[in-house]
CSV table of C-alpha atoms in Angstrom, one decimal:
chain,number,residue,atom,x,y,z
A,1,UNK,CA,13.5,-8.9,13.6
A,2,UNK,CA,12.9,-9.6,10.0
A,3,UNK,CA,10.2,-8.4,7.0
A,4,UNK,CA,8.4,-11.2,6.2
A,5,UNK,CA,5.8,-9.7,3.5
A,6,UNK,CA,6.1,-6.7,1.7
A,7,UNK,CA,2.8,-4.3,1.3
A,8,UNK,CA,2.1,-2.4,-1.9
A,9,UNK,CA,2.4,1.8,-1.1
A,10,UNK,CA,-0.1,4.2,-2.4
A,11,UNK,CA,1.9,5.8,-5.9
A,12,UNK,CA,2.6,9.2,-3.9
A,13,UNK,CA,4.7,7.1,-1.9
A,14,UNK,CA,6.5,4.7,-4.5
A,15,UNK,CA,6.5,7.8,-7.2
A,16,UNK,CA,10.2,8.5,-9.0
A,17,UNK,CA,11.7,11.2,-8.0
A,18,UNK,CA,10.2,14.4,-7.9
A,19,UNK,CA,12.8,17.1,-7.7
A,20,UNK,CA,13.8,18.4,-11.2
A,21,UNK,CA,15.7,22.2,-9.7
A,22,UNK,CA,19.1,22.3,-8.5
A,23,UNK,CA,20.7,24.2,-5.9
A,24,UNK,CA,23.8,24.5,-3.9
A,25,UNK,CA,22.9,23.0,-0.2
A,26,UNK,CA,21.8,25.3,2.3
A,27,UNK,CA,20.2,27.9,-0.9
A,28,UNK,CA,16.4,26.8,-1.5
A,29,UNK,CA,15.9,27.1,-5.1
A,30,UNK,CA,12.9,28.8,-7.5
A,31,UNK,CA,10.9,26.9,-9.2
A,32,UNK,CA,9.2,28.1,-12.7
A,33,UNK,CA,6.9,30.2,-10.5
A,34,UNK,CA,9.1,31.9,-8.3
A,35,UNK,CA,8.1,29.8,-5.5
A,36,UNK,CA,11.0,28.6,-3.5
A,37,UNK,CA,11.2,25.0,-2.9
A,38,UNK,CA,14.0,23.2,-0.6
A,39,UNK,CA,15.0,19.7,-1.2
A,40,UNK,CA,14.6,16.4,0.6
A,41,UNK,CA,16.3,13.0,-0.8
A,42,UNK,CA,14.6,9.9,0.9
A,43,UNK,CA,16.5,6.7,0.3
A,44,UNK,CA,15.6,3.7,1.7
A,45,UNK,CA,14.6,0.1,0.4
A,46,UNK,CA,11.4,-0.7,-1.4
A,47,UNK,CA,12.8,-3.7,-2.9
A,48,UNK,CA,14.7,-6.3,-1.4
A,49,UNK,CA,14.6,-7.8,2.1
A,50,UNK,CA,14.2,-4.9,3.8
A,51,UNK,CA,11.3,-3.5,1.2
A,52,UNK,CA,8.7,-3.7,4.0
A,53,UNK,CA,10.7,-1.9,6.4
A,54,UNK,CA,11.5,1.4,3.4
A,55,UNK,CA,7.6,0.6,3.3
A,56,UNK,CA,6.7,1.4,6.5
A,57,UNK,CA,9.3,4.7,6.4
A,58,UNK,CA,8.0,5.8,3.8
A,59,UNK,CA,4.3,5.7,5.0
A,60,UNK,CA,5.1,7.3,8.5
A,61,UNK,CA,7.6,9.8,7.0
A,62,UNK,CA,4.4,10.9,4.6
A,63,UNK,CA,2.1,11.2,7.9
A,64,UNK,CA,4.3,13.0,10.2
A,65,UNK,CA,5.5,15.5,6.7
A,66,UNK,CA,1.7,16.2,7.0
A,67,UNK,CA,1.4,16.9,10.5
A,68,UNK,CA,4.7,18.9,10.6
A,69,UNK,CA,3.3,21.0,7.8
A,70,UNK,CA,-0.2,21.3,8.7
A,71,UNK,CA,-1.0,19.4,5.5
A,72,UNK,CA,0.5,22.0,3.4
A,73,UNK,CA,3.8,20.4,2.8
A,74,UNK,CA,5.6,23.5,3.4
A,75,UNK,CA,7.6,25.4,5.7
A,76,UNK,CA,7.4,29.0,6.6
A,77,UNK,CA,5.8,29.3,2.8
A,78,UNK,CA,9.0,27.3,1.2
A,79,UNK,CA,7.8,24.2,-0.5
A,80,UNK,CA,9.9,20.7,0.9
A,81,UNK,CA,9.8,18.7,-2.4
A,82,UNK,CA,10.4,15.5,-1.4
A,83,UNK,CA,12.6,12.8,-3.9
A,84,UNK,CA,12.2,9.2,-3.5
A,85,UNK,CA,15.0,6.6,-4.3
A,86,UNK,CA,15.2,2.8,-3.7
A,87,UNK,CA,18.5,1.6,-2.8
A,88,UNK,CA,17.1,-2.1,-2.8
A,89,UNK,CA,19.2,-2.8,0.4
A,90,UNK,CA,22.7,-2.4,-1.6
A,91,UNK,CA,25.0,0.0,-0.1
A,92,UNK,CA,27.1,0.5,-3.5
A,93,UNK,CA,23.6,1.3,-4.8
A,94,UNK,CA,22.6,3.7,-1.8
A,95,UNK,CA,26.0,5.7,-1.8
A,96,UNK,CA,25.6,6.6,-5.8
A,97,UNK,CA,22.3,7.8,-5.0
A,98,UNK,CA,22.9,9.3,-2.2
A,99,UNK,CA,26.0,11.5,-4.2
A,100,UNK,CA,23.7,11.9,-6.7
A,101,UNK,CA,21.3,14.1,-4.5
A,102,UNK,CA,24.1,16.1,-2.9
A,103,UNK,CA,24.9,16.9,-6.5
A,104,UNK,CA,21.5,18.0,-7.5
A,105,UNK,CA,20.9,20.1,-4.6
A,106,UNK,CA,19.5,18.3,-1.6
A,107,UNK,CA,19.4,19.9,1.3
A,108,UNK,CA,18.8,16.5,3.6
A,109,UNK,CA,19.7,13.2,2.6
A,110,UNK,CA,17.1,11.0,5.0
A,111,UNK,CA,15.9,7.0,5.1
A,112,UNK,CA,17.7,3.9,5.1
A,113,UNK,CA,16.6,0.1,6.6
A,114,UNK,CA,19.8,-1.1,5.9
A,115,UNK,CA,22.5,-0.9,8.7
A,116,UNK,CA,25.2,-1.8,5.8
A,117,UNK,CA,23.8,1.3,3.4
A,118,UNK,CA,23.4,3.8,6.5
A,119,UNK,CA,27.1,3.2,7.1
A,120,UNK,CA,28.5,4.4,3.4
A,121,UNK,CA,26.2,6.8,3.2
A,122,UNK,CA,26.7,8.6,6.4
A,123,UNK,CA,30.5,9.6,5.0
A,124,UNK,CA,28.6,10.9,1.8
A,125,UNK,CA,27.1,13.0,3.8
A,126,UNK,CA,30.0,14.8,5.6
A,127,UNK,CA,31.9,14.6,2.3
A,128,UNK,CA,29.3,17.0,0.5
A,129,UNK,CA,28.0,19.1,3.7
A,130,UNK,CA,24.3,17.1,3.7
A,131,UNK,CA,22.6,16.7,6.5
A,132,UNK,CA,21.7,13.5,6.9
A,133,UNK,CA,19.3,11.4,9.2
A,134,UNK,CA,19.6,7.9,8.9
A,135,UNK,CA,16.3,6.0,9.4
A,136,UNK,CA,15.3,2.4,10.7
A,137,UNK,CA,19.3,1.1,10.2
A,138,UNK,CA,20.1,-0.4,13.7
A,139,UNK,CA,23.8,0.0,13.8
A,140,UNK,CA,25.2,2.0,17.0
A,141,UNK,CA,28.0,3.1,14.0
A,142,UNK,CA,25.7,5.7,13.1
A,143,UNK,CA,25.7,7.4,16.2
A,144,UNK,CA,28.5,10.0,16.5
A,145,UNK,CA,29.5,9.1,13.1
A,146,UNK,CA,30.1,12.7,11.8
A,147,UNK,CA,28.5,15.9,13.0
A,148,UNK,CA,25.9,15.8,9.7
A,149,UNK,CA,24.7,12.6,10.5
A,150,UNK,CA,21.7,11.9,13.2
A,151,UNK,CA,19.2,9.1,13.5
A,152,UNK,CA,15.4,9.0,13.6
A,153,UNK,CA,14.8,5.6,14.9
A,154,UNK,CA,16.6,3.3,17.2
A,155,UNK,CA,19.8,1.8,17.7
A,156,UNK,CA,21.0,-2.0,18.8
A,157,UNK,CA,22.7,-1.1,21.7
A,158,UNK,CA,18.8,1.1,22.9
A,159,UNK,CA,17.3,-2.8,21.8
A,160,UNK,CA,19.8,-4.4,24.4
A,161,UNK,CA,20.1,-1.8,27.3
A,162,UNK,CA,15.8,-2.6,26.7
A,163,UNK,CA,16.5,-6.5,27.1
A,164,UNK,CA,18.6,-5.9,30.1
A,165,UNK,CA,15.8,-3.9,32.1
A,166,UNK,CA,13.2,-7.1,30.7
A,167,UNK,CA,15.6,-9.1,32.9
A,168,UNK,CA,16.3,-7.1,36.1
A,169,UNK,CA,12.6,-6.7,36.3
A,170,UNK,CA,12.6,-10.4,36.1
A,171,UNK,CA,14.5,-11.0,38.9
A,172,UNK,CA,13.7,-8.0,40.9
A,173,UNK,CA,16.5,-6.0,40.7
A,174,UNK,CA,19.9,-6.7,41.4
A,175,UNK,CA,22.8,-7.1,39.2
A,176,UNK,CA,23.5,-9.0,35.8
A,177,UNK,CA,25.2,-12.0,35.4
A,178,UNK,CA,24.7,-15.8,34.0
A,179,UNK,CA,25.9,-17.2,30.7
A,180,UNK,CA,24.1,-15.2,27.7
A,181,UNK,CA,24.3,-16.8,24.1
A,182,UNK,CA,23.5,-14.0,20.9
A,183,UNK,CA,22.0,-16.2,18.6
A,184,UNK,CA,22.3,-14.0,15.2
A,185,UNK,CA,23.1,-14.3,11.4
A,186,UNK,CA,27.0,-13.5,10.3
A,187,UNK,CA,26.6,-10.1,8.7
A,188,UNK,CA,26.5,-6.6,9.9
A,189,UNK,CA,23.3,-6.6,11.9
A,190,UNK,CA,24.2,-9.9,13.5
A,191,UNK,CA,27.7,-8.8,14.1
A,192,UNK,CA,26.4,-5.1,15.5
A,193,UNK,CA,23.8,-6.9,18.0
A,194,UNK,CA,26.8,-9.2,19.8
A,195,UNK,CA,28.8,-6.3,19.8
A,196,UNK,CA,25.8,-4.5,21.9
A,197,UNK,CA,25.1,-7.1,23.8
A,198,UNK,CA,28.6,-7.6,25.3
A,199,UNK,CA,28.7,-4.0,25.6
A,200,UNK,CA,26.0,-4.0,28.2
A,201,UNK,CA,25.5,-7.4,29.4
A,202,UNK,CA,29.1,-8.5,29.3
A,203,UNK,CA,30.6,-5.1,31.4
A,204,UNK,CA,27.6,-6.3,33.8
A,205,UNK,CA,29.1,-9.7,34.7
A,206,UNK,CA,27.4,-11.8,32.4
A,207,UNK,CA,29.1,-14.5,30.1
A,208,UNK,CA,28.4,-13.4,26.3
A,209,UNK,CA,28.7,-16.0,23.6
A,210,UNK,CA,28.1,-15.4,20.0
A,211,UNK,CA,26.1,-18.0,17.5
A,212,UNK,CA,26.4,-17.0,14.1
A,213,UNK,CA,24.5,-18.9,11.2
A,214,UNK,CA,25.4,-18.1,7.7
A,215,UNK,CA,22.9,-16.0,6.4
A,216,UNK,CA,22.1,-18.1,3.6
A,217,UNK,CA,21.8,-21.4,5.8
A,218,UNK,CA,18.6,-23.2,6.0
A,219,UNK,CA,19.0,-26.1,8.1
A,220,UNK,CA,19.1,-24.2,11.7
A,221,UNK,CA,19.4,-27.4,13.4
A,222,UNK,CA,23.2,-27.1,13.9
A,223,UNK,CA,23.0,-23.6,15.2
A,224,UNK,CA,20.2,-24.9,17.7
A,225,UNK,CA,22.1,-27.4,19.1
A,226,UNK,CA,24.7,-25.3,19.4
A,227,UNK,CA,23.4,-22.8,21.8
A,228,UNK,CA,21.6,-25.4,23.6
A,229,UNK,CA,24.5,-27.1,23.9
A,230,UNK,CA,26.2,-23.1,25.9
A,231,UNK,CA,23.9,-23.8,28.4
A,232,UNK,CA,22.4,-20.4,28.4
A,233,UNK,CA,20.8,-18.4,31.2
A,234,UNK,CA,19.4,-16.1,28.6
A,235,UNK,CA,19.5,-16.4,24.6
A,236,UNK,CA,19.5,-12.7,22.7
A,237,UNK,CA,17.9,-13.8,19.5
A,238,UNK,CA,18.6,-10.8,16.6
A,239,UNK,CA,17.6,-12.0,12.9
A,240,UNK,CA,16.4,-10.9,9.7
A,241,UNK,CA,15.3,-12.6,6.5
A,242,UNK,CA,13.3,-15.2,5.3
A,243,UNK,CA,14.4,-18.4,7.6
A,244,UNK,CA,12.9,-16.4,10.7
A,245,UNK,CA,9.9,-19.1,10.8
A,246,UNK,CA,12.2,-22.0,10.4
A,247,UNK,CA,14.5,-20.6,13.2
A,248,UNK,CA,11.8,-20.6,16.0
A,249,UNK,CA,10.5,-23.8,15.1
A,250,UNK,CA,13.6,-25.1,14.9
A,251,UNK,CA,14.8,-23.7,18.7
A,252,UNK,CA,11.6,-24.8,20.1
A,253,UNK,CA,12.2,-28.6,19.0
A,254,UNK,CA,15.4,-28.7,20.1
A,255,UNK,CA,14.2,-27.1,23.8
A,256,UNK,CA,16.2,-23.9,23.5
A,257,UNK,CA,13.0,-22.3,24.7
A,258,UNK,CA,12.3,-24.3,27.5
A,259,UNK,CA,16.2,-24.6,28.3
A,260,UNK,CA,16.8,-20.6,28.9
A,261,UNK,CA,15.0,-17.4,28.6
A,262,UNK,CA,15.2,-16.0,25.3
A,263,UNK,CA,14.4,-12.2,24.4
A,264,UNK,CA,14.2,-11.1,21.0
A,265,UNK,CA,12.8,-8.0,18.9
A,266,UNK,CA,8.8,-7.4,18.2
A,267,UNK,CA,8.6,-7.3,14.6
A,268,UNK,CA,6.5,-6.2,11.7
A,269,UNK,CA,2.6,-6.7,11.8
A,270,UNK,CA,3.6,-9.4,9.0
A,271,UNK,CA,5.9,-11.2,11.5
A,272,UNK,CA,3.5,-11.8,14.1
A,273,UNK,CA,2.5,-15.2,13.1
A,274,UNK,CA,6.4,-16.2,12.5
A,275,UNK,CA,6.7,-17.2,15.9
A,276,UNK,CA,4.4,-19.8,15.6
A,277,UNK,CA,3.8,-21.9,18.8
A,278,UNK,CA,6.6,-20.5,20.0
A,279,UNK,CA,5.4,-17.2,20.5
A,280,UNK,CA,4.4,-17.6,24.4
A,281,UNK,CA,7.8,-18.9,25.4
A,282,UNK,CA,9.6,-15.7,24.1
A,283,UNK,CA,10.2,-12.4,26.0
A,284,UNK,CA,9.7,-9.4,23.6
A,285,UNK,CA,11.3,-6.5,23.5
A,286,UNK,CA,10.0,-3.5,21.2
A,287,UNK,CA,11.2,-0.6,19.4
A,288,UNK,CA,7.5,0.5,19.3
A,289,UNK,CA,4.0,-1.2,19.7
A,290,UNK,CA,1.6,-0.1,17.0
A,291,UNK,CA,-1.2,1.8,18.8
A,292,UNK,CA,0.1,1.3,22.4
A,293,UNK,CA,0.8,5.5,22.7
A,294,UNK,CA,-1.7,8.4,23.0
A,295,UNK,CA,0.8,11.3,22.0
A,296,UNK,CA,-0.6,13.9,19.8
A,297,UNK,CA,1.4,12.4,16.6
A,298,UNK,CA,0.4,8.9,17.3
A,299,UNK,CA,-2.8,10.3,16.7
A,300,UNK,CA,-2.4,12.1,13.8
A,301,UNK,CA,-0.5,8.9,12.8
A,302,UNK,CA,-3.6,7.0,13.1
A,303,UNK,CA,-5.9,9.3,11.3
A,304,UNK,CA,-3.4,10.2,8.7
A,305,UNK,CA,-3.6,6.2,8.0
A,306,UNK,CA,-6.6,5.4,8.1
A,307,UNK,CA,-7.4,8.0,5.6
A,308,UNK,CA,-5.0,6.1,3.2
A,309,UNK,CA,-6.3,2.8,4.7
A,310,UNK,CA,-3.1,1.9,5.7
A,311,UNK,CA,-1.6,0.6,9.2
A,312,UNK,CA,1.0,1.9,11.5
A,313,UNK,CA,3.8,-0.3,12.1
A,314,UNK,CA,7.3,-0.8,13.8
A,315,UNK,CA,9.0,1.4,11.6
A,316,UNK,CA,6.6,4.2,11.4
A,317,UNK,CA,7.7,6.4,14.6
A,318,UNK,CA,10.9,6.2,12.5
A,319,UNK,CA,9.0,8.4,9.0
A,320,UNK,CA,7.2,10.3,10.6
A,321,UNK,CA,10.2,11.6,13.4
A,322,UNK,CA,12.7,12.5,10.5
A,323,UNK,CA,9.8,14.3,9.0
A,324,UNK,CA,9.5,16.5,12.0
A,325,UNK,CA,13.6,16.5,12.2
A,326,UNK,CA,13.5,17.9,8.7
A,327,UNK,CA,10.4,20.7,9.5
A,328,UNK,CA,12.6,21.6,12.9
A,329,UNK,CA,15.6,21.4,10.4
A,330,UNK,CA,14.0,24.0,8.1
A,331,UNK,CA,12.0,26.0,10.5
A,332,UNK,CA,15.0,26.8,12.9
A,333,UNK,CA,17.9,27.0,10.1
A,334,UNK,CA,15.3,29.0,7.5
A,335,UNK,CA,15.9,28.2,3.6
A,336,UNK,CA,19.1,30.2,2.9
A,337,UNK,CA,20.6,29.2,6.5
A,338,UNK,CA,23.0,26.4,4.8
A,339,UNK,CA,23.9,22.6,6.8
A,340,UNK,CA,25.5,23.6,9.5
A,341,UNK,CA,22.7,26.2,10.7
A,342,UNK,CA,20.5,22.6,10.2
A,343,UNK,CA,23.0,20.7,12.4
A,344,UNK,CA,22.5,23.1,15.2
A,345,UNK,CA,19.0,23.5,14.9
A,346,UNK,CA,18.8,19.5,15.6
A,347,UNK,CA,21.2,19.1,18.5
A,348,UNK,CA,19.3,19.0,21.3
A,349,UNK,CA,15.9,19.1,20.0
A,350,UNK,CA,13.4,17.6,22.4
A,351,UNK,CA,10.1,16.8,20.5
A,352,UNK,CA,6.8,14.6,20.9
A,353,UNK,CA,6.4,12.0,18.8
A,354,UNK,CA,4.5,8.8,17.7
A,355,UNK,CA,6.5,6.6,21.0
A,356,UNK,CA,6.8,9.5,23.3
A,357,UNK,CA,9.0,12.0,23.7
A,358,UNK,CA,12.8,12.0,22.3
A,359,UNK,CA,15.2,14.0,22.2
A,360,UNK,CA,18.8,14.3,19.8
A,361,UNK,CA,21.5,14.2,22.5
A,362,UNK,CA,24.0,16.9,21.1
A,363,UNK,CA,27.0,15.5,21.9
A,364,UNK,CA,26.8,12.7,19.6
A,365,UNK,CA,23.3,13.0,17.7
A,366,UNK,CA,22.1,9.3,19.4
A,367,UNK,CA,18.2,9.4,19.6
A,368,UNK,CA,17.1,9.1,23.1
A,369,UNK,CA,13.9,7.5,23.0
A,370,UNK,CA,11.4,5.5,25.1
A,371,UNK,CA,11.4,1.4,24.4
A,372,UNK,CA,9.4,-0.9,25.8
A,373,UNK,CA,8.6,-4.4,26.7
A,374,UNK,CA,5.6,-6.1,25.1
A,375,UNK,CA,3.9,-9.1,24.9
A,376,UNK,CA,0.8,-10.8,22.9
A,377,UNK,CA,-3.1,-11.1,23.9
A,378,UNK,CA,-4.6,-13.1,21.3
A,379,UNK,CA,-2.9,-11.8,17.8
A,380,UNK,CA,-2.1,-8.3,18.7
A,381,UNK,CA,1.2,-7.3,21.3
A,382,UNK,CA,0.7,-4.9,23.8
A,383,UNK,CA,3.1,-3.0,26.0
A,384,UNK,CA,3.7,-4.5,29.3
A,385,UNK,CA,6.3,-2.0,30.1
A,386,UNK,CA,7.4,1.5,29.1
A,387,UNK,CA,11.3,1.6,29.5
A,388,UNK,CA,12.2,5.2,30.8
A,389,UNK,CA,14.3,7.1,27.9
A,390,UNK,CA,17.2,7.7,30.2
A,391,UNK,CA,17.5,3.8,30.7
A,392,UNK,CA,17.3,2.9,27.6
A,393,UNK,CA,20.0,5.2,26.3
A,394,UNK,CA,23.6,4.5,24.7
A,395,UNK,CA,26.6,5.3,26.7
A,396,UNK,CA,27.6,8.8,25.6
A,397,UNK,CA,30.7,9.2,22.1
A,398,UNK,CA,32.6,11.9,21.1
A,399,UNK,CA,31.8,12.4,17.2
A,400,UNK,CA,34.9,12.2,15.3
């Protein structure tokens, strides 16, 4: 679970922010022609050590803004001028942008890699009446944070609810159980994933132990020896950064792999060869497969990136599902309909998209969303199994 390489975007992607009108939220303003345009602020990282993830946003947000629009980038004739902003993975840095674009008008604050930015900025949002949907940030926080923020992508406890059908298919059925070590870095992602995984593995009878490294360490060996040393059933591996490689090397020559199952996240395209050796002894789980779905957006997502020469990725269902949020957003609410018209217009909203079909549970905004197992022929992952959305999905909060 980590960006390994980052990928250069095409300049419509990267460009400064576009917007240069201002409006109260809710009122589309006129541009020099007349024309009424509605604003869009898209915050997320292109810099930092989430860059590639903001990358692959970014991309999918561009294709699925295209297919929402039918290439015309507008919506019932009102232009949707989009602003882009890097918040380079700091959350001081994402919540003065993201004010920033509530004061010059925008109608929907959207994006975000970063579970610690997606957290400061969702309060932004309520503060200033801005709708706002959070993008690849993991954190289960998000969901039923305040009734103007929603998701567009996953959430940790969607990643562990997938891990724990991995396993019951494993053994057939039957309940949980056994010792289960989360193997994770000490920050907020780390921290979010053994909170998960107690959540649902814990209140099913299993054992949960938490190994966190210091982000910054490089010598894994201690924190191998140490969850060898739990005597694991299962190991929950959740990490991000730059030491992934050096992690999996390091757990195979200690015999971590050999010792217990592990299960951790498919990641990026540019992660596949992190695993190394390793990569036949781990059980994957996956927010999304590229080109394992045949929905009518994956398609256009394909075509749409081709044409740029690009490829889809983990975190382009993500883009290109808060672009067709926004268009529903837009559609439904109409330009002068104001945030909480937008808010309604959302909750509930069943749509196709680049997984398969999802749906924004009202009662707390949580994405319910197909997930699925996956594992690698040759280079390339494919899905082994589809986990059904209702399976998959976070125990229902009460917003507020």
């Amino acid at each position: 679970m980590r960006p390994t390489a980052t990928t250069s975007l095409a300049a419509a992607v990267v460009a400064a922010a576009l917007a240069t009108s201002c409006s109260s939220p809710g009122t589309a303003a006129s541009g020099g022609d007349g024309a009424q345009k509605v604003q869009v602020a898209l915050i997320t990282s292109t810099s930092g050590p989430l860059a590639s993830y903001g990358e692959q946003y970014l991309q999918g947000f561009e294709a699925g803004l295209d297919h929402a629009t039918g290439g015309t980038g507008k919506i019932d004739g009102v232009t949707i001028e989009v602003s882009r902003y890097d918040d380079a993975g700091d959350p001081a840095k994402g919540v003065s942008l993201a004010k920033k674009s509530a004061g010059r008008g925008a109608e929907i604050i959207a994006g975000t890699a970063a579970s610690g930015v997606a957290t400061q900025i969702a309060p932004v949002a309520a503060q200033n009446k801005v709708l706002y949907i959070s993008g690849p940030a993991a954190t289960d926080v998000l969901t039923a944070a305040n009734r103007y923020t929603f998701r567009s992508g996953r959430q940790t406890f969607q990643d562990v609810a997938t891990a724990q059908q991995i396993l019951l298919r494993q053994k057939g059925g039957g309940s949980g159980g056994g010792k289960v070590v989360v193997l994770a870095q000490d920050n907020a992602f780390g921290q979010a994933n053994v909170a998960a995984v107690e959540s649902v593995l814990g209140r099913g009878g299993a054992t949960v132990t938490p190994v966190l490294a210091p982000p910054s360490a490089t010598d894994l060996t201690p924190t191998a020896t140490k969850v060898k040393a739990a005597e694991p059933d299962m190991v929950f591996v959740a990490w991000a950064g730059d030491t992934a490689r050096s992690m999996w090397t390091t757990l195979d020559q200690q015999g971590v792999l050999d010792a217990a199952t592990v299960v951790t996240g498919l990641d990026s395209r540019a992660a596949y060869p992190v695993f190394g050796r390793a990569r036949d002894k781990v059980t994957l789980l996956a927010h999304y497969v590229p080109g394992a779905t045949d929905t009518p957006e994956a398609k256009a997502a394909e075509e749409y990136f081709a044409r740029k020469g690009w490829k889809t990725d983990l975190f382009t269902p993500d883009g290109f599902n808060a672009a067709q949020m926004v268009a529903r957003a837009f559609r439904e609410a109409g330009a002068d309909g104001g945030t909480d018209a937008m808010v309604k217009a959302l909750e509930g909203f069943t749509f196709s998209g680049v997984k398969g079909v999802n749906t924004v549970r009202p009662g707390d905004h949580a994405l319910v969303q197909p997930m699925f197992q996956a594992a690698f022929e040759g280079d390339e992952p494919s899905v082994v199994h589809t986990v059904d959305p209702q399976d998959a999905a976070p125990a229902e909060k009460r917003i507020g």
